[in-house]
PDB file of C-alpha atoms in Angstrom:
ATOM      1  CA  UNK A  21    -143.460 -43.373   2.154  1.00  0.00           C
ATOM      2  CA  UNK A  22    -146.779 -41.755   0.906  1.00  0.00           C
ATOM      3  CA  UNK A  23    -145.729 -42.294  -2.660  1.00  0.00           C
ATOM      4  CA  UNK A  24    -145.152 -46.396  -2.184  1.00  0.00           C
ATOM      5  CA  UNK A  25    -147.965 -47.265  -0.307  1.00  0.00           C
ATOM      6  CA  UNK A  26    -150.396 -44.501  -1.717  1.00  0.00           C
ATOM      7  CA  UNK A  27    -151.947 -41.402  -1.051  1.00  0.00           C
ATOM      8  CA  UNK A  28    -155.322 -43.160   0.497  1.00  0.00           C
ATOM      9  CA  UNK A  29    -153.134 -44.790   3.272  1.00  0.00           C
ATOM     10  CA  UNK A  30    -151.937 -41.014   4.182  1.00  0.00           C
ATOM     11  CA  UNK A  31    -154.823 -40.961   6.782  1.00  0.00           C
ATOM     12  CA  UNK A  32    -154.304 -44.504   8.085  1.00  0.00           C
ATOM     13  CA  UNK A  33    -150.658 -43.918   9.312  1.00  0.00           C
ATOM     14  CA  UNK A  34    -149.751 -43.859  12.981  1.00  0.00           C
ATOM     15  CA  UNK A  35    -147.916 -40.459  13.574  1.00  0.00           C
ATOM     16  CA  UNK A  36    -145.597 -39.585  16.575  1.00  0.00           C
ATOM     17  CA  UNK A  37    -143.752 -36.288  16.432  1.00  0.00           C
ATOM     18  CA  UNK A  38    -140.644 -37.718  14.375  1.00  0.00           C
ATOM     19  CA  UNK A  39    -141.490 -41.331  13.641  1.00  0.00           C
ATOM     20  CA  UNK A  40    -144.290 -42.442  11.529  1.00  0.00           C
ATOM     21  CA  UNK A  41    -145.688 -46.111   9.921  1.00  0.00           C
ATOM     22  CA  UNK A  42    -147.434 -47.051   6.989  1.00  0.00           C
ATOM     23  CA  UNK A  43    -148.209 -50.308   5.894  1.00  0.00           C
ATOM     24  CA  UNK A  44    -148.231 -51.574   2.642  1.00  0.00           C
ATOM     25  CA  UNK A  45    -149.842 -54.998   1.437  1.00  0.00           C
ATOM     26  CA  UNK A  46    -148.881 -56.747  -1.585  1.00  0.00           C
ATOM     27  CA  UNK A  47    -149.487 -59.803  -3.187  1.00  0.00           C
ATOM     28  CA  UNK A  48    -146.822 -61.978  -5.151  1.00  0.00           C
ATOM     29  CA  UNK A  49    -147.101 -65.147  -7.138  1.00  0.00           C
ATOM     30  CA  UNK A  50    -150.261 -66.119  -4.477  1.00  0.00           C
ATOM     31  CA  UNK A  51    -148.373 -64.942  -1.310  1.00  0.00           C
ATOM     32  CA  UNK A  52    -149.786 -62.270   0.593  1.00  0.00           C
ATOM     33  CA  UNK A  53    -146.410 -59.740   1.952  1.00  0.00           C
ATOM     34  CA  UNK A  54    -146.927 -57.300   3.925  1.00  0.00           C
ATOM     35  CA  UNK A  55    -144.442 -54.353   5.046  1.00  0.00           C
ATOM     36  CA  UNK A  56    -144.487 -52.312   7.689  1.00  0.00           C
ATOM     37  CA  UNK A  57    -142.812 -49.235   6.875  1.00  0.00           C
ATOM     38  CA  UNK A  58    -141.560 -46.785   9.698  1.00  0.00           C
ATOM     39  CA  UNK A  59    -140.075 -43.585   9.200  1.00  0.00           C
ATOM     40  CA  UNK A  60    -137.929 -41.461  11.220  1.00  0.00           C
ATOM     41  CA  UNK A  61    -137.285 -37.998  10.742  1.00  0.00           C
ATOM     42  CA  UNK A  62    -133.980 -36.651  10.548  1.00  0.00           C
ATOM     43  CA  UNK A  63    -133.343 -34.479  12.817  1.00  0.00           C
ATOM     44  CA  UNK A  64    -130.993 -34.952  15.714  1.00  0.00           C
ATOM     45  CA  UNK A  65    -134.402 -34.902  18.162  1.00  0.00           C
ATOM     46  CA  UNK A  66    -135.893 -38.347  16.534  1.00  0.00           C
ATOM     47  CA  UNK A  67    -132.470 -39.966  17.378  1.00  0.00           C
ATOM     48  CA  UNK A  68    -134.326 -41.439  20.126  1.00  0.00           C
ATOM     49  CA  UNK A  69    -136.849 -43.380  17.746  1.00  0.00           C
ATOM     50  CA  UNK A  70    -134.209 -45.490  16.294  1.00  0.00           C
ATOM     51  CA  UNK A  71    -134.456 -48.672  18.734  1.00  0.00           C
ATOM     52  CA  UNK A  72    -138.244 -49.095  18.143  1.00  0.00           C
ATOM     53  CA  UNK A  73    -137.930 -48.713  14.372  1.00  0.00           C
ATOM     54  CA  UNK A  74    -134.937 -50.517  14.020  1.00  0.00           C
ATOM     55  CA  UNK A  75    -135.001 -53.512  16.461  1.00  0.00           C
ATOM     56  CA  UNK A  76    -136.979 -56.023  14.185  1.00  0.00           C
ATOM     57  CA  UNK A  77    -136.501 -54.478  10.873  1.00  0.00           C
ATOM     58  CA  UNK A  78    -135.024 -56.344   8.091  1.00  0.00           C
ATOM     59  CA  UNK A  79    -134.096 -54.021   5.738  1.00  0.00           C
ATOM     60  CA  UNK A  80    -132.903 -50.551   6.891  1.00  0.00           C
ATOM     61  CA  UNK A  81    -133.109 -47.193   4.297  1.00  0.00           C
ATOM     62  CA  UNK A  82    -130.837 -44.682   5.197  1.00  0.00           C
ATOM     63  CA  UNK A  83    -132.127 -41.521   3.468  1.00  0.00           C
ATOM     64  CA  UNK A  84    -130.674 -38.101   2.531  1.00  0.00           C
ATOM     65  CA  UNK A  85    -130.634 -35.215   0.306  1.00  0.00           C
ATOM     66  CA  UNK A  86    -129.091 -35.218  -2.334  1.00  0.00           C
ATOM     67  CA  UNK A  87    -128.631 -31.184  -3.078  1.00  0.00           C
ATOM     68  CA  UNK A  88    -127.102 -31.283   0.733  1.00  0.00           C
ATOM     69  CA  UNK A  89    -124.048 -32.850   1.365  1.00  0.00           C
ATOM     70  CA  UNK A  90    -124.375 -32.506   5.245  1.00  0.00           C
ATOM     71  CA  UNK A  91    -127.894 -34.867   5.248  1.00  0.00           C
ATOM     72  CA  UNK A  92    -124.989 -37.282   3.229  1.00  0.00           C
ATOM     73  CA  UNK A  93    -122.443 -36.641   5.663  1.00  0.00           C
ATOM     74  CA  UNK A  94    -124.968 -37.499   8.541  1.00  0.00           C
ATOM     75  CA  UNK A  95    -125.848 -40.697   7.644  1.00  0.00           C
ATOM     76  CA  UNK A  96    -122.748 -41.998   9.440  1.00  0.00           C
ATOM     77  CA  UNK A  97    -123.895 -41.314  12.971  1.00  0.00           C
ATOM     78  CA  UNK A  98    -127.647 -42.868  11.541  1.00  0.00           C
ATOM     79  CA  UNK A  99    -125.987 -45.829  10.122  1.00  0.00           C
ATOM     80  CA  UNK A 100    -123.903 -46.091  13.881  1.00  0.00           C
ATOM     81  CA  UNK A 101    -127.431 -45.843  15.714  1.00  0.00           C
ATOM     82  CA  UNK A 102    -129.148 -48.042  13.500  1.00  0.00           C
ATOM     83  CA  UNK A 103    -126.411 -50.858  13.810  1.00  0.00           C
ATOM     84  CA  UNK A 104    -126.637 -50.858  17.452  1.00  0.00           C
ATOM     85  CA  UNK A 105    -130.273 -52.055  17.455  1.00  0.00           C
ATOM     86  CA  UNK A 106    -130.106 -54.097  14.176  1.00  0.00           C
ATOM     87  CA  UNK A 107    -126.549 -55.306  12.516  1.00  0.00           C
ATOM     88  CA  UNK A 108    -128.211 -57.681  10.052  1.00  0.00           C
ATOM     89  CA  UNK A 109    -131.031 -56.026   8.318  1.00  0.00           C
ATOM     90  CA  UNK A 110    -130.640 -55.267   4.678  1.00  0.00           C
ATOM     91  CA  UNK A 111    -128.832 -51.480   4.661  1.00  0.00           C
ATOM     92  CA  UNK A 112    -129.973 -49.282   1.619  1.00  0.00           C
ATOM     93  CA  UNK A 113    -128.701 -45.991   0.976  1.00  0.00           C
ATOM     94  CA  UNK A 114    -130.963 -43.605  -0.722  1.00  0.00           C
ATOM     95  CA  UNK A 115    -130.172 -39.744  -2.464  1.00  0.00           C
ATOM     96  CA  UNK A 116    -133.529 -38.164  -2.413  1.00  0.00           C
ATOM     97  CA  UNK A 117    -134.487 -35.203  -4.832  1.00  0.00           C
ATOM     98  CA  UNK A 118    -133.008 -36.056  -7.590  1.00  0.00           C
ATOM     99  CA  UNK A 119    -134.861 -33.960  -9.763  1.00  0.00           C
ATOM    100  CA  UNK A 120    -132.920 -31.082  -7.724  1.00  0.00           C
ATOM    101  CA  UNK A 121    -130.043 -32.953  -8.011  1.00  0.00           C
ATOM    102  CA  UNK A 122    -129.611 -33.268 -11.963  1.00  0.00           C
ATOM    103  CA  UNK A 123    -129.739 -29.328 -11.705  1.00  0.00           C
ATOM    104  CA  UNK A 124    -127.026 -28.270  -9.954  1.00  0.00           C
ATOM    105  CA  UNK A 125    -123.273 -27.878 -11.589  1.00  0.00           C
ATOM    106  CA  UNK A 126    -122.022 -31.685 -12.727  1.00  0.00           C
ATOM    107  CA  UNK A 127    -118.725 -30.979 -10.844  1.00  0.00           C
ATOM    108  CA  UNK A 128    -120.618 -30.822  -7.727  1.00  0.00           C
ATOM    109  CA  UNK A 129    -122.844 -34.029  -9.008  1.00  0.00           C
ATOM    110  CA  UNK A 130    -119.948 -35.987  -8.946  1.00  0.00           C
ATOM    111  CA  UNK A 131    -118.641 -34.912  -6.191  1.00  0.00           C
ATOM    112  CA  UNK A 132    -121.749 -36.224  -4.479  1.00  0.00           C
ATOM    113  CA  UNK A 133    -122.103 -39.371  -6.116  1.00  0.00           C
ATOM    114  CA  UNK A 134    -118.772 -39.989  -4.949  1.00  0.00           C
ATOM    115  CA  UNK A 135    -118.494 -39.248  -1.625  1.00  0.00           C
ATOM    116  CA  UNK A 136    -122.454 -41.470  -1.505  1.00  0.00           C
ATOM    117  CA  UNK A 137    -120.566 -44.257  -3.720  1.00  0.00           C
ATOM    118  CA  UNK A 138    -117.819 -44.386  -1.134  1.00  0.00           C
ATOM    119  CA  UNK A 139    -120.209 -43.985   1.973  1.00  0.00           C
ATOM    120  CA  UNK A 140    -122.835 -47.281   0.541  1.00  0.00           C
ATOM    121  CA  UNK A 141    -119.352 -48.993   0.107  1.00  0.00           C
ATOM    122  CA  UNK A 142    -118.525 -48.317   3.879  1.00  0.00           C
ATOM    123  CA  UNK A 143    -121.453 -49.428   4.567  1.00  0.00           C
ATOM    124  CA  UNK A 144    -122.371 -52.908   2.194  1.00  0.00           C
ATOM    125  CA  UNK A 145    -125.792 -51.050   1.443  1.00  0.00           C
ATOM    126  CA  UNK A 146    -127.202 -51.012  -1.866  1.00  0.00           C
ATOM    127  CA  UNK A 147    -127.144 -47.291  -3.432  1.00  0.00           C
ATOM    128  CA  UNK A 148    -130.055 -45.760  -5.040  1.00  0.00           C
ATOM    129  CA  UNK A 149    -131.071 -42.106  -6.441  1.00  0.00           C
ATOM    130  CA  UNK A 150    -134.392 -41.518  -6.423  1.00  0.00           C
ATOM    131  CA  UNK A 151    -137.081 -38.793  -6.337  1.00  0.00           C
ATOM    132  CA  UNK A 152    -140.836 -38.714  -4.521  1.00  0.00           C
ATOM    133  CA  UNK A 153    -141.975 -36.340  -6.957  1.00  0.00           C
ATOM    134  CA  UNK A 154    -141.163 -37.900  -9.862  1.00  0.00           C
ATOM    135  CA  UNK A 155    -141.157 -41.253  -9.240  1.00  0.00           C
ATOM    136  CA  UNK A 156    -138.124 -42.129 -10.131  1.00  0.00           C
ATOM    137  CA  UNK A 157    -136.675 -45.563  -8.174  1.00  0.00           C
ATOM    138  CA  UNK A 158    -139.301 -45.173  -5.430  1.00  0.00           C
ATOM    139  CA  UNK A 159    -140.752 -48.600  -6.560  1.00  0.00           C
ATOM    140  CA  UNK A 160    -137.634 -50.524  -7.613  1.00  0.00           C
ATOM    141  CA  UNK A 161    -136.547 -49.774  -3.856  1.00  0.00           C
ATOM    142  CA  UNK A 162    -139.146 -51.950  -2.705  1.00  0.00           C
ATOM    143  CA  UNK A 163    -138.903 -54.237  -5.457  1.00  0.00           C
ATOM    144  CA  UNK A 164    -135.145 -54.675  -4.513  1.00  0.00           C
ATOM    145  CA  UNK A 165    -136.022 -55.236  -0.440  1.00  0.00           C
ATOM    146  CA  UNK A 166    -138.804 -58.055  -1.272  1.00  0.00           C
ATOM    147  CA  UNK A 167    -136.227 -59.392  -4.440  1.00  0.00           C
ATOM    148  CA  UNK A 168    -133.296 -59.943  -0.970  1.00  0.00           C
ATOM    149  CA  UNK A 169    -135.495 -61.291   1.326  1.00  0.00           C
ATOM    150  CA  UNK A 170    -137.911 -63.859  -0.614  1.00  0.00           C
ATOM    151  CA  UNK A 171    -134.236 -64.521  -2.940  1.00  0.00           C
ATOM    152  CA  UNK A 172    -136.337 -63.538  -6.074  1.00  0.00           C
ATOM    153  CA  UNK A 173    -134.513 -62.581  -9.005  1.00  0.00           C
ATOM    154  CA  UNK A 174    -132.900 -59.298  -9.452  1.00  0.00           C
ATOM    155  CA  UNK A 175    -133.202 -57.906 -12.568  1.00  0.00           C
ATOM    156  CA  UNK A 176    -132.253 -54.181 -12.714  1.00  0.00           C
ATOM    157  CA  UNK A 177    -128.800 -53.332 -13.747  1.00  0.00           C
ATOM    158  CA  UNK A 178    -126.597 -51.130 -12.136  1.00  0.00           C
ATOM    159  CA  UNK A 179    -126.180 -47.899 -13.526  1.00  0.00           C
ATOM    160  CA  UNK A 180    -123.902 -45.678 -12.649  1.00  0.00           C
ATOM    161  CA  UNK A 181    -124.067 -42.639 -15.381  1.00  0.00           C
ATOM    162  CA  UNK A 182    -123.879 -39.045 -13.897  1.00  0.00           C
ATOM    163  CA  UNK A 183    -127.132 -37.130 -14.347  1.00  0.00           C
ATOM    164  CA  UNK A 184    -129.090 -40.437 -14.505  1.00  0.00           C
ATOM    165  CA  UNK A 185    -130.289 -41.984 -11.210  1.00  0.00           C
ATOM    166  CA  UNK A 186    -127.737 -44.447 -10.046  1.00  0.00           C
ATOM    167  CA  UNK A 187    -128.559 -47.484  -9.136  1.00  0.00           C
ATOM    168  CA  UNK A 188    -124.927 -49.432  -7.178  1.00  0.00           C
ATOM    169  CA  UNK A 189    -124.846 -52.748  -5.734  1.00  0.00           C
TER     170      UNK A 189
END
């Protein structure tokens, strides 16, 4: 969150022990958009912040690691919560640390970007690989989200090369 909306805005977020929001402003052919952006963390104690952060959302990022296949594998039981409170905001599905990711063994790579292929396929979610650190899809995320809901144009291509951050819709 901290890298899309900057690091400035770091101080102006509301914090709760496992869900935070950040808003981000932009401004696009002379309309003003504004998200707010709420995060949840992970762990099995925040399950509880999911009807607040999902009930009026319209698009939904479902995050996890990508050098751990069991932050993959629990995106299912997010994706169940998250449906409960919301079944028709835009679903994303996002491998973080991807920088990590293009180091470990490429058997293991694809096995990953299969099993994530398969799960954003379960799910009709768009399918990105991205990394914080490096910037790498953190804006094109975004860029997708306002692209569905204003029905912009969409002009990034899919790519779906091992060792290069996939991008699968």
């Amino acid at each position: 969150m901290i890298k899309y909306v900057g690091d400035d805005q770091e101080k102006k977020c509301l914090g709760m022990t496992g869900l935070n929001l950040m808003d981000k402003t932009l401004f696009v052919q002379g309309a003003r958009i504004s998200f707010s952006i709420w995060d949840v963390a992970g762990d099995s104690r925040s399950i509880d912040h999911v009807p607040i952060a999902c009930k009026d959302a319209v698009a939904i990022l479902f995050m996890f690691d990508l050098t751990s296949r069991r932050t993959l594998n629990s995106v299912a039981e997010w994706y169940s919560q998250a449906r409960k409170w919301n079944q028709t905001a835009i679903p994303i599905l996002i491998g973080t640390k991807f920088d990590d990711f293009v180091q470990l063994p490429p058997n293991l790579q694809w096995t990953i970007v299969t099993q994530a292929r398969a799960y954003a396929k379960a799910m009709k979610a768009t399918l990105f690989f991205s990394s914080a650190k490096h910037n790498i899809n953190v804006n094109k995320i975004f860029k997708y989200i306002m692209a569905e809901l204003c029905n912009l144009p969409w002009t990034v291509e899919r790519n779906l090369t091992i060792g290069e951050p996939i991008i699968d819709f």
